[in-house]
Amino acid sequence: MGKASQLRSLITRDELGFLMEAHNGLSAKIVEEAGFEAIWGSGLSMSAAMGVRDNNEATWTQVLEVLEFMADHTSIPILVDGDTGYGDFNTMRRVVRKLESRGVAGVCIEDKLFPKTNSFINGASQPLAPMDEFCGKLKAGNDARNDPDFVIVARVEAFIAGWGLAEALRRAEAYCEAGADAILIHSARRHPDEVFAFAREWQRRSPLILVPTKYYNTPTAAFRQHGIAAVIWANHLLRASIRAMQRTAKEIYSAQALTPVEDKIVTVSEVFRLQGADELAEAEQRYLPAPQDEAKALILAYARGEEMAELTVDRPKAMVHIGGQPILQHIAETFRSVGVKDLRVVRGYEKESVSLDGLTYYDASTEEKFDEVFALSSALECFSGALVVCYGDVLFRKFIVSELIDSKADFCVMIDVNWRSSRNRNRYADYVICDRDPVTATFYDEVWLKSVLSDAASEGIHGEWMGFLKLSAKGATICRTIIEQWLQRPESLAGVDIRGLLNRIVEEGHRIQVLSTAGNWIDCDSALDAIDGSEFTWLRVRRSLKRSGVAASVWFRGYRVLIWRP
Ligand code: SPV
Ligand code: MG
């Protein structure tokens, strides 16, 4: 049943019906959720909510906009308070057509003059419309409607304007003749005497509607006894909300704090619920492309890094400061800058010192016999969905992460083809042999990994592995399986590093894509690397050097080098 038919049946059936006032989409929703069958689109409430007077200060098209929000947000019919019809018969025709097109189920017009004044403001001085002219307006409205069930209610203001019962009845009779579907007989008295007198005389010639705002203590049973079709609770949500807003504003103002009101007001989630946030979430599932598998990062920050000398007495090397902040913080910022927000960290040595905000931590055993893959195994749950594994002692440009993430391969590593220029050739490093020389590969060529070695003197090295391994969701599952197999014999994990893992992946027949760069990163292996690393933010280091104490000292080319920690 359409909304107009629902409204028509509410006023024509034998049982008393109730309409509850609403003045915007939110209050309309609240009316529906409370169980009401229909909404009264009150002119008083809508104008008050807009901050204007109930004197047609809001134009009828502005009212129409509000009604559209109310109709869209609810499934029960709206009977709108159409004041005097906002003009003559011609305006009335247009109003009816527009109301129908916005999903409004009916309109009530009152026999006063445009611009009207609210009936409770000096009602006795309000002139009534000429009866014939008003009948013409009702006829025009009738003829304009597309849906024959669209309801047109004629509101008789004779009592408000100080005319008696006879005039009220005369007008009601004429309005019914002109095609009104129901009569709303209004009164500003504290007692329902005059409306009940009208009802007795009216004898249910058409459905009769009352607005008991002033005679509010009339028992509902009395409406039933007098054969009333419907009553309108005309402005009570507006008035309730004004009281609540005034109290809340005052309390917050005087407390200069929110605590006194928090328990007295609805939660923000209740606001979202009323707005229909759930429906949008469901629709997103239906209509938006499946979300990209967002890569997370797993950063290995468990090793002390003895080569860092005194710098790592109380912290792992991932927490050594470079340029005023720990290496791990630099790494986290670089990942975040390219949209990788889910950052997980494996910590071990002096784990309490690794506690930067916004990271998820896994704790690995720091027993010496265990190595990288054992550390990874403490974070096995990360191996679902795309993942970038990265060492916690590298500083790198953000494009390196972007390129790894963009790779469609299940496994992908980044290498430095400038590996020969490394200052410290004695440091621990992994060297990579590829299926072709990445330096001469063209834009279209893909380069794949053959093996990873630790010996820089080996033949055919194409670059140094920079400590990044990107896994697709499938790649992550494969890695997880390999690690789980190893974990079945934990001893076999002693000394197994990621190099071993990469070689194992290749041995199992999977392909590891190799991306390359020249430089653009620093592997902070020694205390001197920590100084090198400061090139990234040299000025900040200089500044921090001034206000900090010596943290470590190392010999470098015959000189004693002192290192400060910010
Ligand atoms: C309204 O709610 O705007 C009405 C009813 O017209 S009354 O305010 O009682 O006139
Ligand atoms: Mg009104």
PDB file of N, CA and C in Angstrom, residues 25 30 58 75 85 113 154 192 196 212 218 224 236 254 261 271 273 286 293 296 299 412 428 443 456 467 520 533 558:
ATOM      1  N   GLY A  25      14.203  15.276   8.896  1.00  0.00           N
ATOM      2  CA  GLY A  25      14.375  13.848   8.625  1.00  0.00           C
ATOM      3  C   GLY A  25      14.613  13.041   9.887  1.00  0.00           C
ATOM      4  N   ILE A  30      12.425   9.276  14.135  1.00  0.00           N
ATOM      5  CA  ILE A  30      12.132   8.980  15.536  1.00  0.00           C
ATOM      6  C   ILE A  30      10.629   8.707  15.711  1.00  0.00           C
ATOM      7  N   ALA A  58       9.197  31.073   6.002  1.00  0.00           N
ATOM      8  CA  ALA A  58       9.861  30.092   5.135  1.00  0.00           C
ATOM      9  C   ALA A  58       8.962  29.924   3.906  1.00  0.00           C
ATOM     10  N   SER A  75       9.090   5.347   6.262  1.00  0.00           N
ATOM     11  CA  SER A  75       8.199   4.573   5.397  1.00  0.00           C
ATOM     12  C   SER A  75       6.737   4.805   5.762  1.00  0.00           C
ATOM     13  N   GLY A  85      -2.296  27.012   2.033  1.00  0.00           N
ATOM     14  CA  GLY A  85      -2.073  26.586   0.640  1.00  0.00           C
ATOM     15  C   GLY A  85      -1.090  27.521  -0.051  1.00  0.00           C
ATOM     16  N   LEU A 113      -6.023  33.642   5.810  1.00  0.00           N
ATOM     17  CA  LEU A 113      -5.433  34.374   4.690  1.00  0.00           C
ATOM     18  C   LEU A 113      -3.919  34.264   4.695  1.00  0.00           C
ATOM     19  N   ALA A 154      -9.418  19.734   5.135  1.00  0.00           N
ATOM     20  CA  ALA A 154      -9.795  21.144   5.279  1.00  0.00           C
ATOM     21  C   ALA A 154      -9.840  21.481   6.761  1.00  0.00           C
ATOM     22  N   PRO A 192     -12.082  20.722  25.728  1.00  0.00           N
ATOM     23  CA  PRO A 192     -12.512  20.330  24.385  1.00  0.00           C
ATOM     24  C   PRO A 192     -13.998  20.582  24.095  1.00  0.00           C
ATOM     25  N   PHE A 196     -15.872  19.100  20.813  1.00  0.00           N
ATOM     26  CA  PHE A 196     -16.784  17.964  21.030  1.00  0.00           C
ATOM     27  C   PHE A 196     -18.215  18.329  20.621  1.00  0.00           C
ATOM     28  N   PRO A 212      -5.166  18.479  19.975  1.00  0.00           N
ATOM     29  CA  PRO A 212      -5.455  18.842  21.371  1.00  0.00           C
ATOM     30  C   PRO A 212      -4.285  19.499  22.106  1.00  0.00           C
ATOM     31  N   THR A 218      -7.289  16.129  27.989  1.00  0.00           N
ATOM     32  CA  THR A 218      -8.485  15.370  27.622  1.00  0.00           C
ATOM     33  C   THR A 218      -8.128  13.880  27.517  1.00  0.00           C
ATOM     34  N   ARG A 224     -12.312   8.919  21.435  1.00  0.00           N
ATOM     35  CA  ARG A 224     -12.968   7.725  20.859  1.00  0.00           C
ATOM     36  C   ARG A 224     -14.487   7.845  20.982  1.00  0.00           C
ATOM     37  N   HIS A 236       5.218  18.272  19.875  1.00  0.00           N
ATOM     38  CA  HIS A 236       5.831  17.824  21.124  1.00  0.00           C
ATOM     39  C   HIS A 236       7.283  17.385  20.985  1.00  0.00           C
ATOM     40  N   SER A 254      28.322  26.219  31.558  1.00  0.00           N
ATOM     41  CA  SER A 254      28.808  26.564  32.893  1.00  0.00           C
ATOM     42  C   SER A 254      29.920  25.636  33.354  1.00  0.00           C
ATOM     43  N   VAL A 261      27.263  16.156  30.955  1.00  0.00           N
ATOM     44  CA  VAL A 261      26.146  15.823  30.064  1.00  0.00           C
ATOM     45  C   VAL A 261      26.290  14.471  29.382  1.00  0.00           C
ATOM     46  N   VAL A 271      23.504   8.337  16.840  1.00  0.00           N
ATOM     47  CA  VAL A 271      23.282   9.281  15.741  1.00  0.00           C
ATOM     48  C   VAL A 271      23.524   8.563  14.406  1.00  0.00           C
ATOM     49  N   ARG A 273      23.335   5.431  13.793  1.00  0.00           N
ATOM     50  CA  ARG A 273      22.270   4.443  13.550  1.00  0.00           C
ATOM     51  C   ARG A 273      21.037   5.123  12.953  1.00  0.00           C
ATOM     52  N   ARG A 286      28.096  -3.999  -1.641  1.00  0.00           N
ATOM     53  CA  ARG A 286      27.453  -4.384  -2.888  1.00  0.00           C
ATOM     54  C   ARG A 286      28.011  -3.630  -4.082  1.00  0.00           C
ATOM     55  N   ASP A 293      43.634  -5.618  -1.108  1.00  0.00           N
ATOM     56  CA  ASP A 293      44.251  -6.256   0.028  1.00  0.00           C
ATOM     57  C   ASP A 293      45.344  -5.298   0.510  1.00  0.00           C
ATOM     58  N   LYS A 296      50.344  -4.895   4.887  1.00  0.00           N
ATOM     59  CA  LYS A 296      50.847  -4.458   6.187  1.00  0.00           C
ATOM     60  C   LYS A 296      52.362  -4.622   6.174  1.00  0.00           C
ATOM     61  N   ILE A 299      58.207  -5.485  10.700  1.00  0.00           N
ATOM     62  CA  ILE A 299      59.551  -4.913  10.841  1.00  0.00           C
ATOM     63  C   ILE A 299      60.306  -5.704  11.914  1.00  0.00           C
ATOM     64  N   CYS A 412      58.496 -10.561  -3.936  1.00  0.00           N
ATOM     65  CA  CYS A 412      59.238  -9.484  -4.585  1.00  0.00           C
ATOM     66  C   CYS A 412      60.270  -8.932  -3.604  1.00  0.00           C
ATOM     67  N   TYR A 428      78.042  -7.558   7.366  1.00  0.00           N
ATOM     68  CA  TYR A 428      77.182  -8.663   6.967  1.00  0.00           C
ATOM     69  C   TYR A 428      76.198  -8.161   5.911  1.00  0.00           C
ATOM     70  N   PHE A 443      62.506  -1.402 -19.569  1.00  0.00           N
ATOM     71  CA  PHE A 443      61.273  -1.124 -18.838  1.00  0.00           C
ATOM     72  C   PHE A 443      60.352  -2.343 -18.803  1.00  0.00           C
ATOM     73  N   ALA A 456      80.462 -11.765  -0.770  1.00  0.00           N
ATOM     74  CA  ALA A 456      80.550 -10.695  -1.769  1.00  0.00           C
ATOM     75  C   ALA A 456      81.543 -11.037  -2.879  1.00  0.00           C
ATOM     76  N   GLY A 467      66.914  -5.986   2.227  1.00  0.00           N
ATOM     77  CA  GLY A 467      66.187  -6.343   3.453  1.00  0.00           C
ATOM     78  C   GLY A 467      64.677  -6.214   3.336  1.00  0.00           C
ATOM     79  N   ASN A 520      69.783   5.122  -2.331  1.00  0.00           N
ATOM     80  CA  ASN A 520      68.461   5.463  -1.765  1.00  0.00           C
ATOM     81  C   ASN A 520      68.130   4.720  -0.475  1.00  0.00           C
ATOM     82  N   GLY A 533      73.832   7.687   8.648  1.00  0.00           N
ATOM     83  CA  GLY A 533      72.380   7.790   8.585  1.00  0.00           C
ATOM     84  C   GLY A 533      71.907   9.201   8.852  1.00  0.00           C
ATOM     85  N   GLY A 558      91.828   5.627  12.536  1.00  0.00           N
ATOM     86  CA  GLY A 558      92.827   6.150  13.451  1.00  0.00           C
ATOM     87  C   GLY A 558      92.333   7.252  14.376  1.00  0.00           C
TER      88      GLY A 558
END
